[in-house]
PDB file of C-alpha atoms in Angstrom:
ATOM      1  CA  MET A   1     -21.594 -22.503   0.988  1.00  0.00           C
ATOM      2  CA  LYS A   2     -20.505 -26.031   0.165  1.00  0.00           C
ATOM      3  CA  ILE A   3     -17.185 -26.727  -1.451  1.00  0.00           C
ATOM      4  CA  SER A   4     -15.984 -30.091  -2.669  1.00  0.00           C
ATOM      5  CA  ARG A   5     -12.821 -31.636  -1.296  1.00  0.00           C
ATOM      6  CA  ARG A   6     -11.253 -31.459  -4.756  1.00  0.00           C
ATOM      7  CA  LYS A   7     -11.936 -27.715  -5.058  1.00  0.00           C
ATOM      8  CA  PHE A   8     -10.599 -27.177  -1.548  1.00  0.00           C
ATOM      9  CA  VAL A   9      -7.378 -29.078  -2.308  1.00  0.00           C
ATOM     10  CA  VAL A  10      -6.906 -26.982  -5.450  1.00  0.00           C
ATOM     11  CA  ALA A  11      -7.787 -23.667  -3.777  1.00  0.00           C
ATOM     12  CA  ALA A  12      -5.917 -24.110  -0.473  1.00  0.00           C
ATOM     13  CA  PRO A  13      -2.380 -23.663  -1.884  1.00  0.00           C
ATOM     14  CA  LEU A  14      -3.534 -20.578  -3.800  1.00  0.00           C
ATOM     15  CA  ALA A  15      -5.041 -19.084  -0.654  1.00  0.00           C
ATOM     16  CA  ALA A  16      -1.887 -19.855   1.325  1.00  0.00           C
ATOM     17  CA  GLY A  17       0.205 -18.247  -1.397  1.00  0.00           C
ATOM     18  CA  MET A  18      -1.961 -15.135  -1.314  1.00  0.00           C
ATOM     19  CA  LEU A  19      -1.550 -14.908   2.460  1.00  0.00           C
ATOM     20  CA  VAL A  20       2.217 -15.158   2.128  1.00  0.00           C
ATOM     21  CA  GLN A  21       2.189 -12.522  -0.613  1.00  0.00           C
ATOM     22  CA  MET A  22      -0.105 -10.247   1.403  1.00  0.00           C
ATOM     23  CA  ASN A  23       2.059 -10.690   4.494  1.00  0.00           C
ATOM     24  CA  SER A  24       5.085  -9.513   2.567  1.00  0.00           C
ATOM     25  CA  VAL A  25       3.081  -6.529   1.340  1.00  0.00           C
ATOM     26  CA  ALA A  26       1.710  -5.747   4.781  1.00  0.00           C
ATOM     27  CA  SER A  27       5.242  -5.674   6.117  1.00  0.00           C
ATOM     28  CA  ALA A  28       6.509  -3.486   3.292  1.00  0.00           C
ATOM     29  CA  GLN A  29       9.624  -1.572   4.199  1.00  0.00           C
ATOM     30  CA  PHE A  30      11.636   1.332   2.963  1.00  0.00           C
ATOM     31  CA  ALA A  31      15.130   2.546   3.704  1.00  0.00           C
ATOM     32  CA  ILE A  32      15.851   5.745   5.562  1.00  0.00           C
ATOM     33  CA  ALA A  33      19.274   7.019   4.626  1.00  0.00           C
ATOM     34  CA  GLY A  34      21.686   6.867   7.543  1.00  0.00           C
ATOM     35  CA  SER A  35      19.413   4.802   9.778  1.00  0.00           C
ATOM     36  CA  PRO A  36      21.085   1.763  11.369  1.00  0.00           C
ATOM     37  CA  ASP A  37      17.892  -0.274  10.972  1.00  0.00           C
ATOM     38  CA  ALA A  38      17.000   1.081   7.547  1.00  0.00           C
ATOM     39  CA  ALA A  39      16.101  -2.342   6.168  1.00  0.00           C
ATOM     40  CA  VAL A  40      13.390  -2.909   8.761  1.00  0.00           C
ATOM     41  CA  ALA A  41      11.893   0.566   9.102  1.00  0.00           C
ATOM     42  CA  PRO A  42       8.098   0.255   8.677  1.00  0.00           C
ATOM     43  CA  PHE A  43       5.892   2.649   6.795  1.00  0.00           C
ATOM     44  CA  SER A  44       3.886   5.020   8.928  1.00  0.00           C
ATOM     45  CA  TRP A  45       1.349   7.798   8.448  1.00  0.00           C
ATOM     46  CA  ASP A  46       4.047  10.321   9.275  1.00  0.00           C
ATOM     47  CA  SER A  47       6.395   8.969   6.621  1.00  0.00           C
ATOM     48  CA  PHE A  48       3.845   9.538   3.824  1.00  0.00           C
ATOM     49  CA  TYR A  49       2.018  12.666   5.012  1.00  0.00           C
ATOM     50  CA  PRO A  50       4.730  15.201   4.065  1.00  0.00           C
ATOM     51  CA  TYR A  51       4.580  13.888   0.499  1.00  0.00           C
ATOM     52  CA  LEU A  52       0.895  14.453  -0.233  1.00  0.00           C
ATOM     53  CA  THR A  53       0.485  15.724  -3.814  1.00  0.00           C
ATOM     54  CA  THR A  54       3.966  14.548  -4.820  1.00  0.00           C
ATOM     55  CA  SER A  55       4.729  12.107  -7.629  1.00  0.00           C
ATOM     56  CA  PHE A  56       5.360   8.397  -7.182  1.00  0.00           C
ATOM     57  CA  THR A  57       6.590   6.227 -10.053  1.00  0.00           C
ATOM     58  CA  PHE A  58       4.821   2.876 -10.425  1.00  0.00           C
ATOM     59  CA  ARG A  59       6.223   0.175 -12.709  1.00  0.00           C
ATOM     60  CA  ASP A  60       3.635  -1.618 -14.849  1.00  0.00           C
ATOM     61  CA  ALA A  61       3.793  -5.243 -16.049  1.00  0.00           C
ATOM     62  CA  ALA A  62       6.089  -4.216 -18.929  1.00  0.00           C
ATOM     63  CA  ASP A  63       8.339  -2.349 -16.443  1.00  0.00           C
ATOM     64  CA  MET A  64       7.233   0.948 -17.949  1.00  0.00           C
ATOM     65  CA  PRO A  65       7.026   3.888 -15.546  1.00  0.00           C
ATOM     66  CA  VAL A  66       3.573   5.253 -14.697  1.00  0.00           C
ATOM     67  CA  GLU A  67       3.548   8.548 -12.814  1.00  0.00           C
ATOM     68  CA  MET A  68       1.022   8.709  -9.997  1.00  0.00           C
ATOM     69  CA  ARG A  69       0.287  11.439  -7.487  1.00  0.00           C
ATOM     70  CA  LEU A  70      -0.517  10.798  -3.814  1.00  0.00           C
ATOM     71  CA  MET A  71      -3.722  12.802  -3.469  1.00  0.00           C
ATOM     72  CA  GLN A  72      -5.321  11.713  -0.221  1.00  0.00           C
ATOM     73  CA  MET A  73      -4.666   9.860   3.022  1.00  0.00           C
ATOM     74  CA  THR A  74      -7.438   8.525   5.251  1.00  0.00           C
ATOM     75  CA  ASP A  75      -7.022   7.304   8.831  1.00  0.00           C
ATOM     76  CA  ASN A  76      -9.026   4.061   9.058  1.00  0.00           C
ATOM     77  CA  ARG A  77      -8.510   3.442  12.772  1.00  0.00           C
ATOM     78  CA  THR A  78     -11.436   3.280  15.152  1.00  0.00           C
ATOM     79  CA  PRO A  79     -11.250   4.633  18.709  1.00  0.00           C
ATOM     80  CA  GLN A  80     -11.053   1.021  19.895  1.00  0.00           C
ATOM     81  CA  THR A  81      -8.093   0.117  17.663  1.00  0.00           C
ATOM     82  CA  ALA A  82      -6.140   3.382  17.769  1.00  0.00           C
ATOM     83  CA  ALA A  83      -3.749   2.144  20.470  1.00  0.00           C
ATOM     84  CA  GLU A  84      -3.066  -1.130  18.638  1.00  0.00           C
ATOM     85  CA  GLY A  85      -1.377   0.312  15.587  1.00  0.00           C
ATOM     86  CA  GLU A  86      -1.992   2.163  12.357  1.00  0.00           C
ATOM     87  CA  CYS A  87      -4.435   1.580   9.554  1.00  0.00           C
ATOM     88  CA  PHE A  88      -4.644   4.130   6.773  1.00  0.00           C
ATOM     89  CA  SER A  89      -5.298   4.313   3.079  1.00  0.00           C
ATOM     90  CA  LEU A  90      -3.301   6.067   0.403  1.00  0.00           C
ATOM     91  CA  ILE A  91      -5.183   7.348  -2.640  1.00  0.00           C
ATOM     92  CA  PHE A  92      -3.107   7.802  -5.780  1.00  0.00           C
ATOM     93  CA  THR A  93      -4.281   9.216  -9.100  1.00  0.00           C
ATOM     94  CA  GLY A  94      -2.839   8.307 -12.454  1.00  0.00           C
ATOM     95  CA  PRO A  95      -3.505   8.687 -16.170  1.00  0.00           C
ATOM     96  CA  ALA A  96      -6.470   6.780 -17.623  1.00  0.00           C
ATOM     97  CA  ASN A  97      -4.421   5.932 -20.721  1.00  0.00           C
ATOM     98  CA  GLN A  98      -2.007   3.824 -18.611  1.00  0.00           C
ATOM     99  CA  PRO A  99      -4.305   1.758 -16.351  1.00  0.00           C
ATOM    100  CA  LEU A 100      -2.838  -0.601 -13.763  1.00  0.00           C
ATOM    101  CA  LYS A 101      -4.578  -3.786 -12.671  1.00  0.00           C
ATOM    102  CA  HIS A 102      -5.037  -4.872  -9.067  1.00  0.00           C
ATOM    103  CA  GLY A 103      -1.654  -6.167  -7.880  1.00  0.00           C
ATOM    104  CA  VAL A 104       1.655  -5.595  -6.164  1.00  0.00           C
ATOM    105  CA  TYR A 105       3.766  -2.864  -7.734  1.00  0.00           C
ATOM    106  CA  THR A 106       7.257  -1.552  -7.259  1.00  0.00           C
ATOM    107  CA  ILE A 107       6.947   2.121  -6.431  1.00  0.00           C
ATOM    108  CA  GLU A 108       9.695   4.731  -6.411  1.00  0.00           C
ATOM    109  CA  HIS A 109       9.685   8.073  -4.625  1.00  0.00           C
ATOM    110  CA  PHE A 110      12.415  10.699  -4.469  1.00  0.00           C
ATOM    111  CA  ALA A 111      12.376  10.824  -0.648  1.00  0.00           C
ATOM    112  CA  LEU A 112      10.885   7.500   0.491  1.00  0.00           C
ATOM    113  CA  GLY A 113      12.915   5.328  -1.856  1.00  0.00           C
ATOM    114  CA  THR A 114      11.715   2.095  -3.455  1.00  0.00           C
ATOM    115  CA  MET A 115       8.883   0.046  -1.984  1.00  0.00           C
ATOM    116  CA  SER A 116       6.280  -2.530  -2.949  1.00  0.00           C
ATOM    117  CA  LEU A 117       2.580  -2.018  -2.281  1.00  0.00           C
ATOM    118  CA  LEU A 118      -0.609  -3.893  -3.076  1.00  0.00           C
ATOM    119  CA  VAL A 119      -2.700  -1.458  -5.097  1.00  0.00           C
ATOM    120  CA  THR A 120      -6.340  -1.726  -6.173  1.00  0.00           C
ATOM    121  CA  GLN A 121      -7.939   0.235  -8.983  1.00  0.00           C
ATOM    122  CA  GLY A 122     -10.801   2.526  -8.098  1.00  0.00           C
ATOM    123  CA  VAL A 123     -13.019   4.989  -9.908  1.00  0.00           C
ATOM    124  CA  THR A 124     -12.134   6.488 -13.292  1.00  0.00           C
ATOM    125  CA  ARG A 125     -13.101  10.132 -13.679  1.00  0.00           C
ATOM    126  CA  LYS A 126     -12.434  11.974 -16.902  1.00  0.00           C
ATOM    127  CA  SER A 127      -8.794  11.231 -17.735  1.00  0.00           C
ATOM    128  CA  VAL A 128      -7.761  10.113 -14.220  1.00  0.00           C
ATOM    129  CA  ILE A 129      -7.929   6.753 -12.424  1.00  0.00           C
ATOM    130  CA  ARG A 130      -7.884   6.513  -8.631  1.00  0.00           C
ATOM    131  CA  TYR A 131      -5.893   3.745  -6.939  1.00  0.00           C
ATOM    132  CA  GLU A 132      -5.841   2.745  -3.283  1.00  0.00           C
ATOM    133  CA  ALA A 133      -3.241   1.094  -1.065  1.00  0.00           C
ATOM    134  CA  ILE A 134      -3.927   0.158   2.562  1.00  0.00           C
ATOM    135  CA  ILE A 135      -1.234   0.232   5.236  1.00  0.00           C
ATOM    136  CA  ASN A 136      -2.193  -1.792   8.312  1.00  0.00           C
ATOM    137  CA  ARG A 137       0.416  -2.069  11.048  1.00  0.00           C
ATOM    138  CA  MET A 138      -0.500  -3.765  14.301  1.00  0.00           C
ATOM    139  CA  THR A 139       2.269  -2.230  16.369  1.00  0.00           C
ATOM    140  CA  PRO A 140       1.795   0.313  19.137  1.00  0.00           C
ATOM    141  CA  ILE A 141       2.106   3.959  18.238  1.00  0.00           C
ATOM    142  CA  GLN A 142       2.178   6.997  20.450  1.00  0.00           C
ATOM    143  CA  LYS A 143      -1.197   7.729  22.031  1.00  0.00           C
ATOM    144  CA  ASN A 144      -0.892  11.455  21.364  1.00  0.00           C
ATOM    145  CA  THR A 145      -0.644  11.018  17.597  1.00  0.00           C
ATOM    146  CA  VAL A 146      -3.039  13.425  15.918  1.00  0.00           C
ATOM    147  CA  ARG A 147      -4.167  12.812  12.338  1.00  0.00           C
ATOM    148  CA  ARG A 148      -4.346  15.782  10.035  1.00  0.00           C
TER     149      ARG A 148
END
């Protein structure tokens, strides 16, 4: 695919901005009450798993709350990458009458606190829309971690 120099010069800053934005999303953090390093605690599979089927509050562009439910978690690691870190997806469902576009959202949860995640819209079925967020951490985890 050919691209003109002019298009490249216009697109390059946008691509760099997206990488910076995605990096901040990929390193999303939440606070654990009482933890000395609460500000830098990373998300993990084990931090979300106990809260399957619980409600998360997303804030739309107008800062209106949209209630979503964490319905599914999928381990996306391969046997070759399992020792390198975590990669998993979170599937949320929400009302079809309050659709969210692809983007970064502030999310609140009663136990996990406030976080920001990049969320993409998926399939709409009946009165429910599915959304997906991917957590990809390239830090070592315990080798004996078993996914449910």
